[in-house]
C-alpha positions in Angstrom: 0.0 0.0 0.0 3.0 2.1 0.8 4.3 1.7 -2.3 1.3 2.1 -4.4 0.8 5.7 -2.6 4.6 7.0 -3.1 3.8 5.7 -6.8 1.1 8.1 -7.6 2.3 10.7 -5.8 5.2 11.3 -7.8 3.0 10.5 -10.8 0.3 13.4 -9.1 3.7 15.8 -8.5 4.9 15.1 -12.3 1.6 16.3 -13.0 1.1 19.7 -11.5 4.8 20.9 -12.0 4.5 19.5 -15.9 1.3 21.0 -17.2 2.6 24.4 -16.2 5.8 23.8 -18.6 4.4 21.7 -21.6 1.0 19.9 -21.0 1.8 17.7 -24.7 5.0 16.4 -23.3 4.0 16.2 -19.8 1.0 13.8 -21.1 3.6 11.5 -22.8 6.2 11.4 -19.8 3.1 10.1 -17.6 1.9 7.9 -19.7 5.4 6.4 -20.1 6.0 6.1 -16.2 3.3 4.7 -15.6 3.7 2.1 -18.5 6.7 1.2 -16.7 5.6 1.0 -13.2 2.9 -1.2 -14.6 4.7 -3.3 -16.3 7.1 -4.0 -13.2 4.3 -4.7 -11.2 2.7 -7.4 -13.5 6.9 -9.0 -13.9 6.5 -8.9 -9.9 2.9 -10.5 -9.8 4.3 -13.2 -12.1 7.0 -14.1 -10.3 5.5 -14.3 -6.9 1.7 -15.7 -8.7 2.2 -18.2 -11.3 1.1 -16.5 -14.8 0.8 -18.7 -18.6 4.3 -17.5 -19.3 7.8 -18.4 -19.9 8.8 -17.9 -16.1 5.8 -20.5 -15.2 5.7 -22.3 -18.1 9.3 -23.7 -19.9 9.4 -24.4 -23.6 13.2 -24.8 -23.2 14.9 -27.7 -24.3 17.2 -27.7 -20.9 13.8 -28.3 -19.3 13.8 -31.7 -21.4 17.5 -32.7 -21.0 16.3 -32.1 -17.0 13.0 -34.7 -17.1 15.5 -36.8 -19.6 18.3 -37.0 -16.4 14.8 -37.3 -13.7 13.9 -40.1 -15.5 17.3 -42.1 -16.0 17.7 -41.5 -12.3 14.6 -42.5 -11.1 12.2 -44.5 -13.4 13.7 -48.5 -13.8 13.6 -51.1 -16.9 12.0 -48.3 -19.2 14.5 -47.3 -21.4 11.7 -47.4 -24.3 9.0 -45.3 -22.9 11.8 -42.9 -22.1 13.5 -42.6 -25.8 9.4 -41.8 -26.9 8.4 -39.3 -24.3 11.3 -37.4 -24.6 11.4 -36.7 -28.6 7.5 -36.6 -28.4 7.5 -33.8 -25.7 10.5 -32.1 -27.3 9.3 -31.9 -30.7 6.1 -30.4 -29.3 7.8 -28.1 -26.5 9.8 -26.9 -29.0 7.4 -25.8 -31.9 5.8 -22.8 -32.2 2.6 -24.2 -34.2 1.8 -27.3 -33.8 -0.6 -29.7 -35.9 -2.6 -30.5 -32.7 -2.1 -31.6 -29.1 0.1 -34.3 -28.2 -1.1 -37.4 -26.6 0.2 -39.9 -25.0 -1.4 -42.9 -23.9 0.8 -45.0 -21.3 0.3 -48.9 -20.8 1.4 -51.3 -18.2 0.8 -53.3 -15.6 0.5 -51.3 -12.2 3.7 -50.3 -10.4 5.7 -50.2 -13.6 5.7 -45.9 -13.1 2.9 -44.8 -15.4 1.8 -42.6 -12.7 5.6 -41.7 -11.4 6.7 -40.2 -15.2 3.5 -38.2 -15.2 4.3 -36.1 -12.2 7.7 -35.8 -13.7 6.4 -34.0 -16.6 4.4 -32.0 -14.9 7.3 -31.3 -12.3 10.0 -30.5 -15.5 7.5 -28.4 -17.6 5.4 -26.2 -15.0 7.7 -24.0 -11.8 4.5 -25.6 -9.5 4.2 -29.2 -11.0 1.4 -30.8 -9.9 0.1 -28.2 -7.6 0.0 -25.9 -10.8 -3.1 -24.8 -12.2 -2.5 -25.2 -15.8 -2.1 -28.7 -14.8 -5.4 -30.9 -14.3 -5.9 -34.5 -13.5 -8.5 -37.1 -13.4 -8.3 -39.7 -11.6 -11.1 -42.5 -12.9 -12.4 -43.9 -9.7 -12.6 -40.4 -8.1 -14.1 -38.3 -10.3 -16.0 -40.8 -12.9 -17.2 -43.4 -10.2 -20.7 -44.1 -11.2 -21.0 -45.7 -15.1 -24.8 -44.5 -15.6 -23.6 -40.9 -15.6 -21.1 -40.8 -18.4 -23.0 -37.9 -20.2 -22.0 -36.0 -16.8 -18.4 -36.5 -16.7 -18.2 -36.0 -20.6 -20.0 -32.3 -20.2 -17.5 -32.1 -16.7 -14.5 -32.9 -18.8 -15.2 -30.3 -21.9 -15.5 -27.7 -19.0 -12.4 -28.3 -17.5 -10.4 -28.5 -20.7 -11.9 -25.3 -21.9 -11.6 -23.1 -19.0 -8.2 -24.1 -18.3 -6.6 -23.6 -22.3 -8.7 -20.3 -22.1 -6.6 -19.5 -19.2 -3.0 -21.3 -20.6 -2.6 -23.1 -24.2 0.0 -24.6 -22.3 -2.0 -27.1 -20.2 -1.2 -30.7 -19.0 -4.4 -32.7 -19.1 -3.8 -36.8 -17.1 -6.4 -39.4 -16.9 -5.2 -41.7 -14.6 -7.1 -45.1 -14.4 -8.8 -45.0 -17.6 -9.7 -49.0 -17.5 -11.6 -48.0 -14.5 -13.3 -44.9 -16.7 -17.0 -46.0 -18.3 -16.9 -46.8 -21.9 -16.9 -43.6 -24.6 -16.7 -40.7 -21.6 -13.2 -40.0 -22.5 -14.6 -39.3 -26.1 -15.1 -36.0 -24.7 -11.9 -35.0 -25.6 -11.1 -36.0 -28.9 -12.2 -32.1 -30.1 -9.2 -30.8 -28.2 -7.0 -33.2 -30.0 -8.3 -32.9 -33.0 -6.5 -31.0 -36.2 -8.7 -28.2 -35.3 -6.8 -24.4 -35.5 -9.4 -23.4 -32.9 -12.6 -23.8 -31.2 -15.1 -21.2 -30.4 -11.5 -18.5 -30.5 -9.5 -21.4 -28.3 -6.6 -23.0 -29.7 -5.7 -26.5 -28.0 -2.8 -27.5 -30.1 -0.3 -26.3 -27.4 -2.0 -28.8 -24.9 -0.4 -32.2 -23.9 -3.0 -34.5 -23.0 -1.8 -38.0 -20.9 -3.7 -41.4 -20.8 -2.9 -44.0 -18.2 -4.0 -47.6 -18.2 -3.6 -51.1 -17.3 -5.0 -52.2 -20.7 -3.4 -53.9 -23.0 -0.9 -55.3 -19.7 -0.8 -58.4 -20.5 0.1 -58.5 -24.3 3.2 -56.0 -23.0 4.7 -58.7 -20.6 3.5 -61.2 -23.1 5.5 -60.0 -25.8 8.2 -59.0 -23.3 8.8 -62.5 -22.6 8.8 -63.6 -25.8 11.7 -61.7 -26.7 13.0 -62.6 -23.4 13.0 -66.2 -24.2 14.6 -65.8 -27.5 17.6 -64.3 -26.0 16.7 -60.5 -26.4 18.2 -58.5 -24.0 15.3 -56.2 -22.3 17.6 -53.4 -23.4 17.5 -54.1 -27.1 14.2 -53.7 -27.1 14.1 -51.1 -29.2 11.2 -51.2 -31.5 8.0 -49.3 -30.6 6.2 -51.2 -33.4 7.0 -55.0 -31.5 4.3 -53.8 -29.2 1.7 -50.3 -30.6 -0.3 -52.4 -32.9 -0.9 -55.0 -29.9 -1.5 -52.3 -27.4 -3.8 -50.1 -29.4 -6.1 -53.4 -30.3 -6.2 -54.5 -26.4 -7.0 -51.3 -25.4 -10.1 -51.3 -28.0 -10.8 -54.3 -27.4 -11.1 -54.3 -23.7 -13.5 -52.8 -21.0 -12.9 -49.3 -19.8 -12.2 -45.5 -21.3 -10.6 -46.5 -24.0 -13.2 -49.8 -25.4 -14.3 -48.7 -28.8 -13.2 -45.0 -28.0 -13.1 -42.3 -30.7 -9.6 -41.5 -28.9 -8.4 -44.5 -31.2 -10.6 -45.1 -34.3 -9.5 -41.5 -35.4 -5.9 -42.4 -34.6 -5.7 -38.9 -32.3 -3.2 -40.9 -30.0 0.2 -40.1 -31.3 1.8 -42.2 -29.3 0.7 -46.3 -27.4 3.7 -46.1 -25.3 4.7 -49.9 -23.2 5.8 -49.8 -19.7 7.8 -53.0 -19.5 7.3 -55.5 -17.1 9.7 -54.8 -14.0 12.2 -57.5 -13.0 14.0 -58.5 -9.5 16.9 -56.3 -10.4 14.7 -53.4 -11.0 12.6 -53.9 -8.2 15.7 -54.4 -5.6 16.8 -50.6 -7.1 13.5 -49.2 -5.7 13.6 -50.8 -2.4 16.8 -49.2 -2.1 15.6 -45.7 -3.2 13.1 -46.2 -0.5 15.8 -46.7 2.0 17.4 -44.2 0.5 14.4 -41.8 1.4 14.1 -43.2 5.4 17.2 -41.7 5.8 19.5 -45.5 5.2 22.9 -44.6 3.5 21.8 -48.0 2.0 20.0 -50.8 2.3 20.4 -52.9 5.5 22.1 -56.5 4.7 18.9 -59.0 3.8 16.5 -56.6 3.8 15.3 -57.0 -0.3 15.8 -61.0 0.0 13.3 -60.7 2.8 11.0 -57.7 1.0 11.6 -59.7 -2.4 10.1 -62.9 -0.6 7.1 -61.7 0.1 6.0 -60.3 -3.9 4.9 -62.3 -6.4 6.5 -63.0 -9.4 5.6 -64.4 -12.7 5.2 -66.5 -14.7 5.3 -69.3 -12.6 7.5 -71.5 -13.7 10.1 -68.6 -14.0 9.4 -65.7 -12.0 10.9 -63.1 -14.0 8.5 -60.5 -13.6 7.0 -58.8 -10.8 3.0 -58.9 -11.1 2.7 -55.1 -9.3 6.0 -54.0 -10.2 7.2 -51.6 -7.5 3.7 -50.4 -6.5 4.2 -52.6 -2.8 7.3 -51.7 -2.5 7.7 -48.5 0.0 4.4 -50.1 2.3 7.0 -53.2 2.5 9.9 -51.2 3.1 8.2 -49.0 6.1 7.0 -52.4 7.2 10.7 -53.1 7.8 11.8 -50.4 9.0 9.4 -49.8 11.6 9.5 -53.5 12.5 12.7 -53.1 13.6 12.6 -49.9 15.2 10.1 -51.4 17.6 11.8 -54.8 18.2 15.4 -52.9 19.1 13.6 -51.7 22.0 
């Protein structure tokens, strides 16, 4: 308040003395000061508010080499979903027109870190992350819990993608659980992702729209083992098309958002990205990260043997994969910890 009163009374002072010299030029000196005291104020309201802008909002590439290192340091076994996500997100960052929104439509078994690279995007591309509101999610059984009301949630999803692009073209859209979603509800979107310049004066294509399901799981670690068995390396999996066309007819084909969805018949998904089933070595990295995070300068001797004994592995008769990747791992590890903790005393 201070402030704003020492402002206008120079302003009021630069009037009286002024329009006694030259009222012309006085006019333009005011109108320039307070140009600039205006715009200072709306920097400073951006930086302490967040604002659609570049300070809130990064289009720079370093902001992609920094989700790229995030990733490598955090996310296990998924060297292919990472090689995708970045070159999709950095070809669309990067542009200054784009054909349409990007979307990417995540599959895997639960645990494998769908959910995990999500809130990594959001965390590398927006100063507030999650918390920011240019960034909206949906989570399936929260806010689309009741089948018989799909009409509802399709009018409830338009909303929110409208009045969040009108606020910021820039916007980060996740459905998470969209096998749990009813059947044609997320066809509410395909407008937004559509090859549309604008709608009703709102352009979408900046937008990033993210799809997270379990579907199409099991023809992932199917095909996963396949290659496994003939001797392929996990890390020479490096062919996207081994496993789209299987994962964009399971996800058709079976219940939830995405069974007989627009979303797919008009090929609007750019990308049916596979989150590889994790292994014992990948799992034994998060136990230690969750260690790591209880404040262990590693993991205590025996401690995954006896966390790895009680997950299930599969298939049977070789139990190579872990059936909820590292989704159990931290309850098992604060199990642990707090087990011993109580018998020390």
């Amino acid at each position: 308040m201070k402030a704003s009163i020492s402002v206008w009374f120079l302003v009021a002072c630069n009037v009286g003395v002024s329009y006694a010299i030259e009222p012309v030029t006085v006019t333009a000196g005011i109108v320039a000061a307070v140009s600039a005291l205006w715009g200072y104020a709306d920097k400073t309201h951006c930086r302490v508010m967040e604002c659609c802008d570049l300070h809130s909002i990064s289009t720079n590439a370093k902001n992609i080499s920094v989700l790229e290192d995030v990733l490598r340091r955090n996310v296990y076994g998924q060297h292919l979903m990472q090689d995708i996500v970045l070159r999709a997100l950095r070809g669309h960052m990067l542009a200054s027109d784009p054909k349409k929104a990007l979307v990417l439509s995540f599959h895997g078994t639960p645990g494998c870190g769908k959910s995990y690279v999500s809130d990594f995007i959001a965390q590398s591309l927006y100063v507030r992350g999650m918390k920011s509101q240019y960034v909206k999610k949906f989570v399936a059984g929260t806010d689309f819990p009741d089948a018989s009301r799909g009409a509802v949630y399709k009018l409830k999803i338009s909303k929110e993608i409208q009045k969040t692009v009108e606020k910021c073209e820039r916007s980060l859209f996740i459905f998470e659980d969209v096998q749990k979603m009813p059947p044609s509800v997320l066809d509410a979107v395909v407008p937004f992702i559509d090859y549309h310049t604008d709608i009703d004066g709102v352009d979408y294509r900046k937008s990033i729209f993210l799809f997270l399901s379990n579907t199409g799981a099991s023809y992932i670690n199917q095909k996963t083992l396949e290659l496994w068995s003939k001797g392929t390396q996990r890390e020479d999996i490096i062919k996207l098309h081994d496993f789209e066309t299987m994962i964009r007819q399971g996800a058709f084909n079976e219940e939830g958002g995405l069974f007989k969805s627009e979303t797919i018949t008009t090929s609007l998904i750019d990308h049916y990205i596979p989150f590889l089933p994790l292994e014992e070595k990948h799992v034994r990295k998060c136990i230690h990260d969750e260690f790591l995070k209880l404040g262990y300068p590693t993991s205590p001797p025996g401690a995954a043997e006896l966390i790895l004994e009680e997950m299930t592995f599969m298939p049977d008769d070789v139990h190579l994969y872990s059936v909820t990747g590292c989704k159990r791992v931290s309850a098992k590890v604060t199990a642990y910890h707090y087990g011993k903790k109580f018998t020390s005393f």
